[in-house]
Short mmCIF file of C-alpha atoms and ligand atoms in Angstrom, two decimals:
data_model
loop_
_atom_site.label_atom_id
_atom_site.label_comp_id
_atom_site.label_asym_id
_atom_site.label_seq_id
_atom_site.Cartn_x
_atom_site.Cartn_y
_atom_site.Cartn_z
CA UNK A 1 0.00 0.00 0.00
CA UNK A 2 2.71 2.48 0.97
CA UNK A 3 4.82 2.01 -2.17
CA UNK A 4 1.64 2.60 -4.11
CA UNK A 5 1.09 6.00 -2.50
CA UNK A 6 4.69 7.09 -3.17
CA UNK A 7 4.21 6.03 -6.81
CA UNK A 8 0.90 7.86 -7.07
CA UNK A 9 2.40 11.07 -5.69
CA UNK A 10 5.33 10.82 -8.12
CA UNK A 11 3.15 10.06 -11.10
CA UNK A 12 0.71 12.91 -10.35
CA UNK A 13 3.36 15.55 -9.67
CA UNK A 14 5.13 14.65 -12.91
CA UNK A 15 1.85 15.00 -14.82
CA UNK A 16 1.18 18.41 -13.21
CA UNK A 17 4.68 19.65 -13.97
CA UNK A 18 4.03 18.89 -17.63
CA UNK A 19 0.98 21.24 -17.55
CA UNK A 20 2.63 24.19 -15.79
CA UNK A 21 6.11 25.46 -15.05
CA UNK A 22 4.86 27.21 -11.89
CA UNK A 23 6.51 25.83 -8.77
CA UNK A 24 4.08 26.89 -6.04
CA UNK A 25 5.16 28.11 -2.61
CA UNK A 26 1.67 28.19 -1.14
CA UNK A 27 -1.35 25.91 -1.54
CA UNK A 28 -4.94 26.96 -0.90
CA UNK A 29 -7.71 24.40 -0.57
CA UNK A 30 -11.04 26.08 -1.25
CA UNK A 31 -14.12 24.89 0.60
CA UNK A 32 -17.81 24.81 -0.36
CA UNK A 33 -18.79 27.99 -2.20
CA UNK A 34 -15.32 29.54 -1.72
CA UNK A 35 -13.80 28.54 -5.09
CA UNK A 36 -13.83 32.02 -6.64
CA UNK A 37 -10.60 33.06 -4.91
CA UNK A 38 -8.67 31.24 -7.63
CA UNK A 39 -10.03 33.67 -10.25
CA UNK A 40 -7.55 36.25 -8.92
CA UNK A 41 -4.55 34.17 -10.00
CA UNK A 42 -2.70 35.46 -13.06
CA UNK A 43 -1.05 33.30 -15.75
CA UNK A 44 -3.28 30.56 -14.44
CA UNK A 45 -3.36 27.01 -15.74
CA UNK A 46 -6.47 24.99 -14.86
CA UNK A 47 -6.33 21.22 -14.65
CA UNK A 48 -9.67 19.43 -14.15
CA UNK A 49 -9.38 16.64 -11.61
CA UNK A 50 -10.62 14.26 -14.31
CA UNK A 51 -7.29 14.92 -16.14
CA UNK A 52 -5.18 14.17 -13.05
CA UNK A 53 -4.25 10.52 -12.56
CA UNK A 54 -5.77 8.92 -9.42
CA UNK A 55 -8.01 11.97 -8.73
CA UNK A 56 -11.79 11.65 -8.87
CA UNK A 57 -14.34 14.18 -10.12
CA UNK A 58 -16.13 15.98 -7.27
CA UNK A 59 -19.72 15.02 -6.56
CA UNK A 60 -20.69 17.83 -4.20
CA UNK A 61 -22.34 21.05 -5.40
CA UNK A 62 -20.10 24.06 -4.71
CA UNK A 63 -16.93 22.02 -5.36
CA UNK A 64 -15.70 22.55 -8.92
CA UNK A 65 -13.05 19.81 -9.11
CA UNK A 66 -10.10 21.70 -10.58
CA UNK A 67 -6.48 22.34 -9.70
CA UNK A 68 -5.31 25.83 -10.63
CA UNK A 69 -1.67 26.89 -10.72
CA UNK A 70 -0.98 30.59 -11.01
CA UNK A 71 0.48 33.69 -9.41
CA UNK A 72 -1.58 35.10 -6.56
CA UNK A 73 -0.52 38.64 -5.68
CA UNK A 74 3.07 37.85 -6.61
CA UNK A 75 3.20 34.41 -4.99
CA UNK A 76 3.33 31.18 -7.03
CA UNK A 77 0.27 29.37 -5.72
CA UNK A 78 -1.66 26.17 -6.28
CA UNK A 79 -5.41 26.15 -5.63
CA UNK A 80 -7.60 23.13 -5.18
CA UNK A 81 -11.16 24.05 -6.12
CA UNK A 82 -12.98 21.23 -4.45
CA UNK A 83 -12.01 18.40 -2.17
CA UNK A 84 -12.83 14.75 -1.57
CA UNK A 85 -14.71 14.11 1.66
CA UNK A 86 -14.73 11.01 3.80
CA UNK A 87 -18.56 11.02 3.77
CA UNK A 88 -18.51 10.54 -0.03
CA UNK A 89 -17.16 7.06 0.66
CA UNK A 90 -13.52 7.75 -0.19
CA UNK A 91 -10.80 6.21 1.91
CA UNK A 92 -8.62 8.50 4.02
CA UNK A 93 -5.77 7.86 1.54
CA UNK A 94 -7.98 9.22 -1.25
CA UNK A 95 -9.17 12.17 0.86
CA UNK A 96 -5.62 13.39 1.57
CA UNK A 97 -4.04 12.54 -1.81
CA UNK A 98 -4.60 16.08 -3.23
CA UNK A 99 -3.04 17.59 -0.08
CA UNK A 100 -0.01 15.31 -0.37
CA UNK A 101 0.30 16.15 -4.07
CA UNK A 102 0.31 19.92 -3.60
CA UNK A 103 2.85 19.46 -0.80
CA UNK A 104 4.97 17.39 -3.19
CA UNK A 105 4.90 20.33 -5.64
CA UNK A 106 7.05 22.13 -3.06
CA UNK A 107 4.69 24.38 -1.09
CA UNK A 108 5.78 25.35 2.41
CA UNK A 109 2.37 26.55 3.62
CA UNK A 110 -1.14 25.28 2.98
CA UNK A 111 -4.23 27.34 3.72
CA UNK A 112 -7.27 25.16 4.40
CA UNK A 113 -10.61 26.89 3.98
CA UNK A 114 -14.06 25.50 4.65
CA UNK A 115 -17.70 26.29 5.26
CA UNK A 116 -18.67 25.56 8.84
CA UNK A 117 -21.57 25.80 11.22
CA UNK A 118 -21.17 28.22 14.12
CA UNK A 119 -21.37 26.61 17.56
CA UNK A 120 -20.02 29.55 19.53
CA UNK A 121 -23.09 31.71 20.18
CA UNK A 122 -21.17 34.87 19.25
CA UNK A 123 -20.71 33.63 15.67
CA UNK A 124 -22.97 34.80 12.82
CA UNK A 125 -23.30 33.66 9.19
CA UNK A 126 -20.68 35.47 7.10
CA UNK A 127 -18.12 35.61 9.94
CA UNK A 128 -14.62 34.22 9.45
CA UNK A 129 -12.97 32.05 12.08
CA UNK A 130 -9.22 31.53 12.05
CA UNK A 131 -8.76 27.90 13.07
CA UNK A 132 -6.46 27.68 16.07
CA UNK A 133 -6.94 23.95 16.69
CA UNK A 134 -9.18 21.06 15.78
CA UNK A 135 -11.03 18.12 17.29
CA UNK A 136 -10.75 15.01 15.16
CA UNK A 137 -14.18 13.43 15.66
CA UNK A 138 -14.25 11.66 12.30
CA UNK A 139 -13.50 8.26 13.77
CA UNK A 140 -10.59 7.85 11.40
CA UNK A 141 -7.10 9.16 10.77
CA UNK A 142 -5.24 9.50 7.45
CA UNK A 143 -2.07 8.13 9.06
CA UNK A 144 -3.68 4.89 10.20
CA UNK A 145 -1.88 1.78 8.95
CA UNK A 146 1.79 1.22 8.19
CA UNK A 147 3.65 4.52 8.51
CA UNK A 148 4.83 6.05 5.23
CA UNK A 149 8.27 6.76 6.64
CA UNK A 150 9.41 8.80 3.63
CA UNK A 151 6.50 11.16 4.31
CA UNK A 152 6.89 11.60 8.03
CA UNK A 153 7.18 10.11 11.52
CA UNK A 154 4.98 7.39 13.02
CA UNK A 155 3.75 9.66 15.81
CA UNK A 156 3.62 13.22 14.49
CA UNK A 157 3.35 16.08 16.94
CA UNK A 158 0.14 18.07 16.50
CA UNK A 159 0.65 20.60 19.27
CA UNK A 160 0.71 23.29 16.57
CA UNK A 161 -1.57 21.69 13.99
CA UNK A 162 -2.34 25.26 12.89
CA UNK A 163 0.90 27.23 12.77
CA UNK A 164 1.09 29.96 15.38
CA UNK A 165 3.16 32.09 13.00
CA UNK A 166 0.46 31.79 10.32
CA UNK A 167 -2.25 32.60 12.85
CA UNK A 168 -0.37 35.73 13.94
CA UNK A 169 0.00 36.83 10.30
CA UNK A 170 -3.70 36.26 9.59
CA UNK A 171 -4.79 38.06 12.77
CA UNK A 172 -2.62 41.07 12.11
CA UNK A 173 -3.79 41.26 8.48
CA UNK A 174 -7.44 41.14 9.64
CA UNK A 175 -6.73 43.90 12.14
CA UNK A 176 -5.09 46.03 9.46
CA UNK A 177 -8.18 45.54 7.28
CA UNK A 178 -10.43 46.47 10.25
CA UNK A 179 -12.07 43.11 9.70
CA UNK A 180 -13.35 41.43 12.85
CA UNK A 181 -12.48 37.72 12.80
CA UNK A 182 -12.82 34.99 15.40
CA UNK A 183 -10.17 32.52 16.41
CA UNK A 184 -11.45 29.13 17.48
CA UNK A 185 -11.52 25.35 17.44
CA UNK A 186 -12.89 23.43 14.44
CA UNK A 187 -14.72 20.19 15.21
CA UNK A 188 -14.38 17.79 12.29
CA UNK A 189 -17.17 15.22 11.97
CA UNK A 190 -17.72 12.52 9.37
CA UNK A 191 -21.11 13.74 8.12
CA UNK A 192 -22.96 13.71 5.76
CA UNK A 193 -25.83 14.40 8.15
CA UNK A 194 -25.74 17.76 9.85
CA UNK A 195 -25.57 17.43 13.62
CA UNK A 196 -28.45 16.99 16.02
CA UNK A 197 -28.95 19.80 18.55
CA UNK A 198 -27.71 17.39 21.27
CA UNK A 199 -24.52 16.78 19.28
CA UNK A 200 -24.02 20.53 18.95
CA UNK A 201 -24.33 20.91 22.73
CA UNK A 202 -21.83 18.06 23.13
CA UNK A 203 -19.43 19.72 20.70
CA UNK A 204 -19.64 23.00 22.61
CA UNK A 205 -18.89 21.17 25.87
CA UNK A 206 -15.88 19.56 24.16
CA UNK A 207 -14.56 22.97 23.17
CA UNK A 208 -15.56 23.30 19.51
CA UNK A 209 -16.47 26.76 18.21
CA UNK A 210 -17.43 25.62 14.70
CA UNK A 211 -18.26 22.31 13.05
CA UNK A 212 -17.70 20.86 9.59
CA UNK A 213 -16.95 17.72 7.61
CA UNK A 214 -13.48 18.38 6.15
CA UNK A 215 -10.10 19.99 6.88
CA UNK A 216 -9.01 17.73 9.75
CA UNK A 217 -7.55 14.95 7.51
CA UNK A 218 -5.76 17.55 5.35
CA UNK A 219 -4.27 19.27 8.37
CA UNK A 220 -2.99 15.95 9.73
CA UNK A 221 -1.50 14.91 6.36
CA UNK A 222 0.24 18.26 5.85
CA UNK A 223 1.63 18.30 9.40
CA UNK A 224 2.95 14.77 8.87
CA UNK A 225 4.87 16.06 5.84
CA UNK A 226 6.31 19.08 7.62
CA UNK A 227 4.16 21.64 5.79
CA UNK A 228 2.75 24.58 7.75
CA UNK A 229 -1.02 24.76 8.02
CA UNK A 230 -3.27 27.79 8.29
CA UNK A 231 -7.04 27.32 8.46
CA UNK A 232 -9.99 29.63 7.91
CA UNK A 233 -13.64 28.69 8.39
CA UNK A 234 -16.39 30.69 6.79
CA UNK A 235 -19.36 30.46 9.13
CA UNK A 236 -22.30 29.79 6.84
CA UNK A 237 -25.01 28.98 9.38
CA UNK A 238 -25.75 28.65 13.05
CA UNK A 239 -25.26 24.99 13.99
CA UNK A 240 -28.33 22.80 14.49
CA UNK A 241 -30.61 23.84 17.33
CA UNK A 242 -29.22 27.38 17.53
CA UNK A 243 -31.74 28.80 15.10
CA UNK A 244 -35.31 27.83 14.28
CA UNK A 245 -34.30 27.23 10.64
CA UNK A 246 -33.57 23.78 9.28
CA UNK A 247 -30.11 23.32 7.76
CA UNK A 248 -29.53 22.74 4.06
CA UNK A 249 -26.51 22.60 1.75
CA UNK A 250 -28.24 25.28 -0.34
CA UNK A 251 -28.16 27.65 2.65
CA UNK A 252 -24.49 26.80 3.22
CA UNK A 253 -23.60 27.63 -0.40
CA UNK A 254 -25.69 30.83 -0.42
CA UNK A 255 -24.26 32.08 2.87
CA UNK A 256 -20.69 31.31 1.86
CA UNK A 257 -21.13 34.37 -0.38
CA UNK A 258 -21.37 36.48 2.78
CA UNK A 259 -17.85 35.49 3.79
CA UNK A 260 -16.12 35.02 0.47
CA UNK A 261 -15.27 38.69 -0.08
CA UNK A 262 -13.71 38.91 3.37
CA UNK A 263 -11.73 35.78 2.59
CA UNK A 264 -10.49 37.40 -0.65
CA UNK A 265 -9.34 40.57 1.13
CA UNK A 266 -7.69 38.60 3.91
CA UNK A 267 -5.83 36.27 1.53
CA UNK A 268 -4.73 39.14 -0.73
CA UNK A 269 -2.93 40.76 2.18
CA UNK A 270 -1.87 37.60 4.01
CA UNK A 271 -0.45 35.29 1.34
CA UNK A 272 2.58 37.48 0.43
CA UNK A 273 3.24 37.96 4.16
CA UNK A 274 2.98 34.27 4.94
CA UNK A 275 5.75 33.68 2.40
CA UNK A 276 7.98 36.21 4.19
CA UNK A 277 7.58 34.39 7.51
CA UNK A 278 8.84 31.06 6.21
CA UNK A 279 12.28 30.40 7.60
CA UNK A 280 14.90 28.06 6.16
CA UNK A 281 15.27 26.75 9.70
CA UNK A 282 11.73 25.35 9.60
CA UNK A 283 11.32 21.62 9.07
CA UNK A 284 11.66 20.57 5.43
CA UNK A 285 8.70 19.42 3.35
CA UNK A 286 9.33 15.69 2.97
CA UNK A 287 6.88 15.15 0.08
CA UNK A 288 8.91 17.59 -2.00
CA UNK A 289 12.11 15.70 -1.20
CA UNK A 290 10.36 12.58 -2.48
CA UNK A 291 9.70 14.02 -5.93
CA UNK A 292 12.11 16.90 -6.53
CA UNK A 293 14.60 14.82 -8.52
CA UNK A 294 11.90 14.09 -11.05
CA UNK A 295 11.60 16.40 -14.04
N1 HPA B 1 -22.40 21.26 10.25
C1 HPA B 1 -21.48 20.51 9.59
N2 HPA B 1 -20.88 20.94 8.48
C2 HPA B 1 -21.20 22.16 8.02
C3 HPA B 1 -22.15 22.97 8.65
C4 HPA B 1 -22.78 22.49 9.83
O1 HPA B 1 -23.63 23.16 10.46
N3 HPA B 1 -22.24 24.13 7.92
C5 HPA B 1 -21.35 24.00 6.90
N4 HPA B 1 -20.74 22.81 6.94
#
């Protein structure tokens, strides 16, 4: 199984390098309804997932299913417009393959974005939450099974699953933009059902400020590889039981529009600064080491 994943990563990165000469420094994974950020990239090359070996098309509305390589405000960047979720029936290996691939392209920082339900009663639809930690409540872990030693250690440290440096950059950019943002804990659940009100109360007791069905596997896989993670949730709805309204994916997509412009402004200012805070002393990205001798 492990040799297979190394081969897949090699094969995919070689295919991508044939499409674009851009060698990205930053990766941005765009959540439900947040895909439009990639439109700001210049000299962009779009690769539909269906043209990428071992990738699947995306089945969820609001997830386009494209990789875009381009320059985002001066920074070579790779965007993933759409992700694979565990609830779609994919294995954890499949869910984190795109993350591992963009890491193998040489990025040093990945920004994970998502749509999430607000559990913290101060949160409103359209608010942004900088993720400062997560609760893995998915009942699974992408690193389960034999350790892929070329990718990272058996027991990776997750005490800074969301880089403090990145969080500081994002907070100071938000402040400069006079944009109020929250900082909180993301609870990652399997889905695809939204939560019951009792589960939302449980999640609050456990310390979650927002809840969603993604991001946690990607954060774990990137940390395993030695790639810095920043995370931003766009609060699209009050979590179940906190409003009289019933939840729907349609509402999530519609309300993501309330946060997407803020996300654009924040990323425009933050991405070039995130690049400046990367130090050569930081741990190396092991996925890149795996593939960099390939053309
Ligand atoms: N729960 C889980 N996932 C979500 C939600 C929610 O309320 N909103 C957006 N994604």
